[in-house]
Short mmCIF file of C-alpha atoms and ligand atoms in Angstrom, two decimals:
data_model
loop_
_atom_site.label_atom_id
_atom_site.label_comp_id
_atom_site.label_asym_id
_atom_site.label_seq_id
_atom_site.Cartn_x
_atom_site.Cartn_y
_atom_site.Cartn_z
CA MET A 210 0.00 0.00 0.00
CA SER A 211 1.57 3.30 -1.00
CA ASN A 212 1.61 6.27 1.30
CA ASN A 213 -1.04 8.14 -0.52
CA PHE A 214 -3.49 5.24 -0.72
CA LEU A 215 -6.95 6.75 -0.13
CA SER A 216 -5.31 10.15 0.00
CA PHE A 217 -8.52 11.53 -1.51
CA ILE A 218 -10.34 10.80 1.79
CA ARG A 219 -10.83 13.70 4.23
CA SER A 220 -8.02 13.47 6.77
CA ASP A 221 -10.32 14.14 9.74
CA LEU A 222 -12.18 10.88 9.08
CA THR A 223 -9.12 8.78 9.97
CA GLY A 224 -9.87 8.86 13.67
CA LEU A 225 -13.66 8.76 13.41
CA LYS A 226 -15.33 5.81 15.12
CA ALA A 227 -18.54 4.50 13.56
CA TYR A 228 -21.62 3.78 15.64
CA THR A 229 -21.38 0.07 16.39
CA PRO A 230 -24.73 -1.57 16.86
CA ASN A 231 -24.69 -5.26 17.71
CA ILE A 232 -24.41 -7.38 14.60
CA ILE A 233 -27.02 -10.10 14.87
CA SER A 234 -25.67 -13.26 13.30
CA ASP A 235 -27.83 -16.18 12.20
CA ILE A 236 -26.68 -18.09 15.25
CA ASN A 237 -27.79 -15.64 17.91
CA GLN A 238 -31.14 -14.64 16.35
CA ASN A 239 -32.79 -16.15 19.39
CA ASN A 240 -31.00 -13.93 21.87
CA ASP A 241 -32.97 -11.52 24.00
CA ARG A 242 -32.15 -8.32 22.15
CA LEU A 243 -32.32 -5.71 24.88
CA ASP A 244 -29.57 -3.46 23.53
CA ALA A 245 -31.30 -1.05 21.15
CA ASN A 246 -34.43 0.11 22.99
CA GLU A 247 -36.69 -1.41 20.39
CA ASN A 248 -40.20 -2.54 21.19
CA PRO A 249 -40.09 -6.26 22.09
CA LEU A 250 -43.21 -6.89 20.00
CA ASP A 251 -43.52 -7.23 16.25
CA LEU A 252 -46.52 -5.64 14.53
CA PRO A 253 -49.80 -7.51 15.11
CA ILE A 254 -50.09 -10.20 12.42
CA GLU A 255 -53.23 -8.65 10.92
CA LEU A 256 -51.29 -5.45 10.23
CA LYS A 257 -48.40 -7.34 8.67
CA GLN A 258 -50.88 -9.14 6.43
CA LYS A 259 -52.49 -5.83 5.44
CA LEU A 260 -49.06 -4.45 4.65
CA ALA A 261 -48.21 -7.51 2.57
CA LEU A 262 -51.42 -7.02 0.62
CA ILE A 263 -50.60 -3.34 0.11
CA TYR A 264 -47.19 -4.36 -1.20
CA GLU A 265 -48.76 -6.85 -3.58
CA GLN A 266 -51.60 -4.71 -4.88
CA GLU A 267 -50.67 -1.06 -4.50
CA ILE A 268 -46.91 -0.68 -4.75
CA SER A 269 -45.29 -0.57 -8.16
CA THR A 270 -41.68 -1.46 -7.47
CA ASN A 271 -40.54 0.13 -10.75
CA ARG A 272 -41.75 3.55 -9.56
CA TYR A 273 -39.91 5.98 -7.33
CA PRO A 274 -41.54 6.70 -3.96
CA ASN A 275 -43.75 9.72 -3.39
CA ALA A 276 -41.17 12.45 -2.78
CA ASN A 277 -43.58 14.44 -0.62
CA PRO A 278 -45.85 12.02 1.25
CA LEU A 279 -48.59 14.48 2.16
CA GLU A 280 -51.02 11.89 3.52
CA LEU A 281 -48.38 10.58 5.90
CA LYS A 282 -47.48 14.11 7.01
CA LYS A 283 -51.14 14.79 7.71
CA ALA A 284 -51.46 11.55 9.66
CA ILE A 285 -48.35 12.44 11.70
CA ALA A 286 -49.61 15.97 12.36
CA SER A 287 -52.88 14.60 13.66
CA TYR A 288 -51.03 12.10 15.89
CA VAL A 289 -48.90 14.98 17.23
CA ASN A 290 -51.97 17.10 17.85
CA GLU A 291 -53.59 14.26 19.75
CA SER A 292 -50.46 13.78 21.90
CA GLY A 293 -50.22 17.30 23.29
CA LYS A 294 -52.64 19.79 24.75
CA LEU A 295 -52.04 22.21 21.93
CA ASP A 296 -53.32 25.77 21.85
CA GLN A 297 -52.14 26.02 18.28
CA LEU A 298 -52.50 22.89 16.16
CA ILE A 299 -49.50 21.57 14.24
CA SER A 300 -50.01 21.59 10.48
CA HIS A 301 -48.59 19.08 8.00
CA ASN A 302 -46.15 21.69 6.67
CA GLN A 303 -44.52 21.72 10.12
CA ILE A 304 -43.58 18.05 9.70
CA SER A 305 -40.43 16.82 7.99
CA ILE A 306 -39.95 13.07 7.54
CA GLY A 307 -36.59 11.32 7.60
CA ASN A 308 -35.13 7.89 7.01
CA GLY A 309 -35.10 7.42 10.76
CA SER A 310 -34.63 10.44 12.98
CA ASP A 311 -30.92 9.82 12.45
CA GLU A 312 -31.33 11.31 8.98
CA LEU A 313 -33.05 14.35 10.44
CA ILE A 314 -30.25 14.83 12.96
CA ARG A 315 -27.78 14.87 10.08
CA SER A 316 -30.01 17.21 8.06
CA LEU A 317 -30.25 19.60 11.01
CA LEU A 318 -26.45 19.59 11.29
CA ILE A 319 -26.14 20.33 7.57
CA ILE A 320 -28.52 23.30 7.65
CA THR A 321 -26.95 24.86 10.74
CA CYS A 322 -23.27 24.09 11.18
CA LEU A 323 -21.70 22.73 8.01
CA GLY A 324 -18.71 24.55 6.54
CA SER A 325 -17.27 25.72 9.88
CA GLU A 326 -20.30 27.93 10.53
CA GLY A 327 -21.22 26.42 13.86
CA SER A 328 -20.50 23.98 16.67
CA ILE A 329 -22.98 21.84 18.57
CA MET A 330 -23.29 21.31 22.32
CA VAL A 331 -24.30 18.08 24.07
CA ALA A 332 -24.46 17.11 27.76
CA ASN A 333 -22.90 13.71 28.44
CA PRO A 334 -23.79 10.95 28.81
CA THR A 335 -26.36 11.24 26.04
CA PHE A 336 -27.34 9.72 22.68
CA SER A 337 -24.03 9.18 20.89
CA MET A 338 -25.31 9.78 17.35
CA TYR A 339 -25.23 13.59 17.72
CA LYS A 340 -21.47 13.49 18.22
CA ILE A 341 -20.83 10.78 15.63
CA LEU A 342 -22.88 12.52 12.93
CA ALA A 343 -21.37 15.94 13.74
CA GLU A 344 -17.85 14.59 13.50
CA SER A 345 -18.66 12.83 10.23
CA LEU A 346 -19.39 16.33 8.87
CA ALA A 347 -16.30 17.88 10.50
CA ILE A 348 -18.52 19.80 12.91
CA ARG A 349 -17.05 20.61 16.30
CA VAL A 350 -18.75 19.13 19.37
CA ILE A 351 -18.69 21.00 22.68
CA ASN A 352 -19.24 18.69 25.62
CA VAL A 353 -20.62 19.58 29.02
CA ASP A 354 -21.34 17.22 31.88
CA ARG A 355 -24.33 16.08 33.88
CA PHE A 356 -24.60 15.66 37.64
CA ASN A 357 -24.07 12.05 38.64
CA GLU A 358 -26.85 11.89 41.22
CA ASP A 359 -29.72 12.60 38.79
CA PHE A 360 -28.03 13.16 35.42
CA SER A 361 -29.44 16.65 35.12
CA ILE A 362 -27.41 18.97 32.87
CA ASN A 363 -24.68 21.14 34.38
CA ILE A 364 -26.44 24.32 33.29
CA LYS A 365 -23.76 26.60 34.68
CA ALA A 366 -21.10 24.90 32.56
CA ALA A 367 -23.43 24.98 29.54
CA ASN A 368 -24.10 28.70 29.95
CA GLU A 369 -20.37 29.38 30.22
CA GLN A 370 -19.90 27.63 26.87
CA ILE A 371 -22.72 29.65 25.32
CA ASN A 372 -21.24 32.90 26.63
CA ILE A 373 -17.58 32.44 25.73
CA GLN A 374 -16.43 33.03 22.16
CA ASN A 375 -16.38 29.49 20.85
CA ASP A 376 -14.92 29.12 17.39
CA PRO A 377 -17.14 28.44 15.55
CA PRO A 378 -20.00 29.59 17.82
CA ILE A 379 -22.56 27.14 19.21
CA ARG A 380 -25.43 26.90 16.73
CA VAL A 381 -27.29 23.85 18.08
CA ILE A 382 -27.96 22.27 21.47
CA PHE A 383 -29.17 18.64 21.42
CA VAL A 384 -31.14 17.24 24.35
CA VAL A 385 -33.07 13.98 24.67
CA ASN A 386 -36.26 13.96 26.73
CA PRO A 387 -36.13 11.51 28.48
CA ASN A 388 -32.38 11.16 28.09
CA SER A 389 -30.69 8.06 26.72
CA PRO A 390 -28.93 6.14 28.24
CA THR A 391 -29.88 7.49 31.68
CA GLY A 392 -33.71 7.61 31.38
CA ASN A 393 -34.28 10.92 33.20
CA SER A 394 -36.76 13.49 31.88
CA LEU A 395 -35.89 17.17 31.64
CA THR A 396 -36.48 18.90 34.96
CA GLU A 397 -38.54 22.09 35.19
CA LYS A 398 -35.27 23.96 35.71
CA GLU A 399 -33.77 22.48 32.54
CA ILE A 400 -36.91 23.24 30.53
CA ASP A 401 -36.78 26.81 31.80
CA TRP A 402 -33.17 27.01 30.68
CA LEU A 403 -34.16 25.79 27.20
CA ARG A 404 -36.94 28.38 27.04
CA ASN A 405 -34.32 31.08 27.52
CA ILE A 406 -31.66 29.92 25.09
CA PRO A 407 -30.78 32.81 22.75
CA GLN A 408 -32.77 32.74 19.50
CA ASN A 409 -29.63 32.39 17.39
CA ILE A 410 -29.12 28.89 18.78
CA LEU A 411 -31.30 26.01 17.61
CA VAL A 412 -32.60 23.75 20.40
CA VAL A 413 -33.27 20.17 19.29
CA ILE A 414 -35.47 18.24 21.71
CA ASP A 415 -35.37 14.55 20.84
CA GLU A 416 -38.58 12.88 22.03
CA ALA A 417 -37.74 9.38 20.79
CA TYR A 418 -39.28 7.94 23.98
CA PHE A 419 -42.22 10.29 24.49
CA GLU A 420 -44.81 7.50 24.22
CA PHE A 421 -43.18 5.92 27.29
CA SER A 422 -42.67 9.14 29.27
CA GLN A 423 -46.07 10.44 28.14
CA THR A 424 -44.81 13.98 28.22
CA SER A 425 -43.98 16.28 25.34
CA LEU A 426 -42.85 19.86 24.86
CA VAL A 427 -44.72 20.14 21.57
CA ASN A 428 -47.32 22.42 23.18
CA GLU A 429 -44.59 25.08 23.63
CA LEU A 430 -43.21 24.85 20.10
CA SER A 431 -45.21 27.81 18.78
CA GLU A 432 -43.67 30.09 21.42
CA HIS A 433 -40.13 29.03 20.56
CA PRO A 434 -39.23 29.45 16.87
CA ASN A 435 -35.71 28.13 17.63
CA TRP A 436 -36.98 24.74 18.83
CA VAL A 437 -37.24 21.51 16.84
CA ILE A 438 -38.81 18.34 18.22
CA LEU A 439 -37.68 14.97 16.90
CA ARG A 440 -39.64 11.75 17.15
CA THR A 441 -39.43 8.27 15.69
CA PHE A 442 -41.48 5.24 14.68
CA SER A 443 -38.59 3.00 15.82
CA LYS A 444 -39.46 2.62 19.49
CA ALA A 445 -43.03 2.50 20.86
CA LEU A 446 -44.53 2.23 17.36
CA ARG A 447 -42.61 -0.98 16.51
CA LEU A 448 -41.28 0.07 13.10
CA ALA A 449 -37.50 0.14 13.64
CA THR A 450 -37.01 -1.98 10.54
CA HIS A 451 -38.72 0.62 8.34
CA ARG A 452 -36.61 3.64 9.35
CA VAL A 453 -39.14 6.44 9.81
CA GLY A 454 -38.55 9.51 11.95
CA TYR A 455 -40.04 12.99 11.92
CA ALA A 456 -39.23 16.54 12.95
CA ILE A 457 -41.81 19.03 14.19
CA ALA A 458 -40.80 22.66 13.76
CA SER A 459 -41.86 25.99 12.31
CA SER A 460 -42.73 25.78 8.61
CA GLU A 461 -39.71 28.05 7.98
CA ILE A 462 -37.35 25.44 9.44
CA THR A 463 -39.08 22.47 7.76
CA SER A 464 -38.87 24.18 4.38
CA VAL A 465 -35.10 24.50 4.79
CA LEU A 466 -34.93 20.83 5.76
CA GLU A 467 -36.87 20.08 2.56
CA LYS A 468 -34.24 21.94 0.50
CA ILE A 469 -31.44 19.58 1.46
CA ARG A 470 -33.41 16.35 1.75
CA LEU A 471 -32.55 13.59 -0.72
CA PRO A 472 -35.64 13.51 -2.96
CA TYR A 473 -36.53 9.83 -2.40
CA ASN A 474 -35.31 9.42 1.17
CA LEU A 475 -38.24 7.32 2.35
CA PRO A 476 -39.15 4.10 0.49
CA THR A 477 -42.83 3.63 -0.40
CA PHE A 478 -43.06 0.52 1.77
CA SER A 479 -41.89 2.51 4.81
CA GLN A 480 -44.27 5.38 4.07
CA LEU A 481 -47.22 3.00 3.90
CA ALA A 482 -46.11 1.04 6.96
CA ALA A 483 -45.95 4.25 8.99
CA GLN A 484 -49.37 5.30 7.77
CA LEU A 485 -50.87 1.90 8.58
CA VAL A 486 -49.41 2.00 12.08
CA LEU A 487 -50.86 5.43 12.77
CA GLU A 488 -54.27 4.38 11.45
CA ASN A 489 -54.16 1.36 13.76
CA ARG A 490 -52.40 2.85 16.74
CA ASP A 491 -55.21 1.60 19.00
CA LEU A 492 -53.83 -1.91 18.41
CA ILE A 493 -50.29 -0.89 19.33
CA LEU A 494 -50.14 1.88 21.90
CA PRO A 495 -52.00 0.17 24.79
CA PHE A 496 -49.04 -2.21 25.15
CA VAL A 497 -46.86 0.73 26.20
CA ASN A 498 -48.47 0.41 29.63
CA ASN A 499 -47.20 -3.17 29.96
CA ILE A 500 -43.66 -1.99 29.24
CA ILE A 501 -43.96 0.76 31.82
CA ALA A 502 -45.23 -1.73 34.42
CA GLU A 503 -42.41 -4.15 33.59
CA LYS A 504 -39.89 -1.33 33.89
CA GLU A 505 -41.18 -0.55 37.40
CA ARG A 506 -40.94 -4.23 38.30
CA LEU A 507 -37.32 -4.48 37.13
CA TYR A 508 -36.39 -1.20 38.79
CA ASN A 509 -37.74 -2.35 42.15
CA ILE A 510 -35.91 -5.66 41.90
CA PHE A 511 -32.59 -4.08 40.86
CA LYS A 512 -32.95 -1.48 43.61
CA GLU A 513 -33.00 -4.27 46.19
CA ASP A 514 -29.63 -5.56 45.00
CA LEU A 515 -27.02 -3.63 46.96
CA ARG A 516 -24.36 -4.38 44.35
CA LEU A 517 -26.28 -2.27 41.81
CA LYS A 518 -26.77 1.45 41.57
CA VAL A 519 -29.94 2.02 39.56
CA TRP A 520 -31.75 5.16 38.44
CA SER A 521 -35.47 5.51 37.87
CA SER A 522 -36.31 5.85 34.19
CA ASP A 523 -39.09 7.54 32.21
CA ALA A 524 -38.29 5.55 29.07
CA ASN A 525 -38.37 1.87 28.03
CA PHE A 526 -34.94 1.05 29.45
CA ILE A 527 -33.06 1.06 32.74
CA TYR A 528 -29.60 2.48 33.35
CA LEU A 529 -27.41 1.07 36.07
CA GLN A 530 -23.88 1.03 37.43
CA LEU A 531 -22.09 -1.05 40.04
CA THR A 532 -22.07 0.24 43.60
CA ASP A 533 -18.35 -0.58 43.88
CA ASN A 534 -15.69 -0.51 41.18
CA SER A 535 -18.05 0.51 38.41
CA THR A 536 -15.20 0.63 35.91
CA ASP A 537 -15.68 0.26 32.18
CA GLU A 538 -13.72 -2.96 32.45
CA ASN A 539 -16.12 -4.48 34.98
CA LEU A 540 -19.20 -3.25 33.13
CA ASN A 541 -17.84 -4.70 29.92
CA LYS A 542 -17.31 -8.02 31.65
CA ILE A 543 -20.93 -8.08 32.81
CA MET A 544 -22.18 -7.20 29.33
CA LYS A 545 -20.08 -9.97 27.75
CA GLN A 546 -21.18 -12.58 30.28
CA LEU A 547 -24.83 -11.66 29.78
CA GLU A 548 -24.30 -11.98 26.05
CA LYS A 549 -22.91 -15.48 26.55
CA LYS A 550 -26.07 -16.37 28.46
CA GLY A 551 -28.19 -14.96 25.64
CA THR A 552 -29.13 -11.45 26.79
CA LEU A 553 -27.78 -8.52 24.76
CA ILE A 554 -27.55 -5.19 26.57
CA ARG A 555 -25.58 -2.01 25.90
CA HIS A 556 -22.57 -0.71 27.80
CA THR A 557 -22.55 3.01 27.14
CA GLY A 558 -22.08 6.35 28.86
CA GLY A 559 -20.35 4.82 31.89
CA GLY A 560 -23.15 2.38 32.70
CA LEU A 561 -25.26 -0.50 31.48
CA ARG A 562 -28.44 0.22 29.58
CA ILE A 563 -31.01 -2.56 29.56
CA THR A 564 -34.07 -2.34 27.32
CA ILE A 565 -37.36 -3.54 28.77
CA GLY A 566 -38.49 -6.62 26.86
CA THR A 567 -41.37 -9.04 27.21
CA LYS A 568 -42.12 -10.46 30.65
CA SER A 569 -40.18 -13.67 29.96
CA GLU A 570 -37.23 -11.75 28.54
CA ASN A 571 -37.21 -9.57 31.64
CA ASP A 572 -37.41 -12.63 33.91
CA ARG A 573 -34.32 -13.99 32.17
CA THR A 574 -32.57 -10.61 32.51
CA ILE A 575 -33.11 -10.65 36.28
CA GLN A 576 -32.01 -14.27 36.59
CA ARG A 577 -28.95 -13.92 34.38
CA LEU A 578 -27.78 -10.60 35.81
CA THR A 579 -28.02 -12.01 39.32
CA ASN A 580 -26.00 -15.05 38.27
CA VAL A 581 -23.34 -12.87 36.62
CA LEU A 582 -23.08 -10.64 39.69
CA ASN A 583 -22.77 -13.71 41.94
CA SER A 584 -19.86 -14.97 39.85
CA LEU A 585 -17.90 -11.70 39.73
C1 PLP B 896 -33.60 5.36 19.16
C2 PLP B 896 -33.35 6.80 19.13
C3 PLP B 896 -33.62 7.55 18.00
C4 PLP B 896 -34.28 6.89 16.83
O1 PLP B 896 -33.53 6.85 15.74
P1 PLP B 896 -34.18 6.37 14.37
O2 PLP B 896 -33.12 6.79 13.41
O3 PLP B 896 -35.47 7.08 14.18
O4 PLP B 896 -34.37 4.89 14.48
C5 PLP B 896 -33.39 8.91 18.03
N1 PLP B 896 -32.94 9.52 19.13
C6 PLP B 896 -32.69 8.82 20.25
C7 PLP B 896 -32.23 9.52 21.47
C8 PLP B 896 -32.88 7.46 20.28
O5 PLP B 896 -32.62 6.77 21.40
#
């Protein structure tokens, strides 16, 4: 290999680490997959059959997808309006749809920071995609911390970063509500802080788990033209395989997102799956309560184990550390041993994040984690 092999590649990508989801091989298909915060349930079979029929009878595979799926945007807007106590209803032109909300995160970075125009700020630990996608676009990431007792944002440190002359200046703040991997919702103090962020900084509030937390800031969107809310079909709505996410924002912001969107970003099959799920959400959403109840059950059991430090969560996962010697090495060991026993979890942000699964999956989680801790 000569020295200038791949010398056409941007030099800053050399050190970039890709997001590494678990690769599910044929052999471990039967594992309990509690590492990606997906819904443990597939779509109800009658909906899959409907979707198969739609594929057979209504989708022409030789045709490009609808580049502006208006019906889906209207269905999303009406779902959003139902989810919040809105003084001012959200209209379909305030919705932008992405190939997963990951695509929308990247689009937001492109329209705000690209070309050395801006930096982003995140409070760690948080969803790692903000940093990974920013760095893939050579956008600087400014990190602030959270307080270890409740994982609330160090607002003083964040304000200092906003007030000093960062080069380039902060253009976007990303927050998740409730946060991943730690599961805490924004406090009233944090929300107040977000309400007062200067208008020249975009505030992205990622509500990927809002169906589980059952709270949303969408009712305040009209008062804050510098806010964007992100949501996804990948979690409570059981469509992770179809990659559908959406942004809710002012029509001015969504029209800029439209400018840079790849024209056929969302396959027809995914558009129709999302629409079908919204039309039939009565068959899907009630199960959210089971997940919440299971989460409370696991939390109470983990809390009893003095070897574990566990935080209450408003999402569909639980974050925990070890009471003693909670080093990355020890946490990694636990994750690996659980994997050997057939339970996949995620070691991230200085702790272990365990997705709530079905009752039997959760029973195995409790059993296996106890066994692993006993053998440490
Ligand atoms: C899971 C998740 C998403 C969803 O991403 P998609 O690309 O829509 O699947 C977005 N944000 C956070 C914080 C998440 O945990």
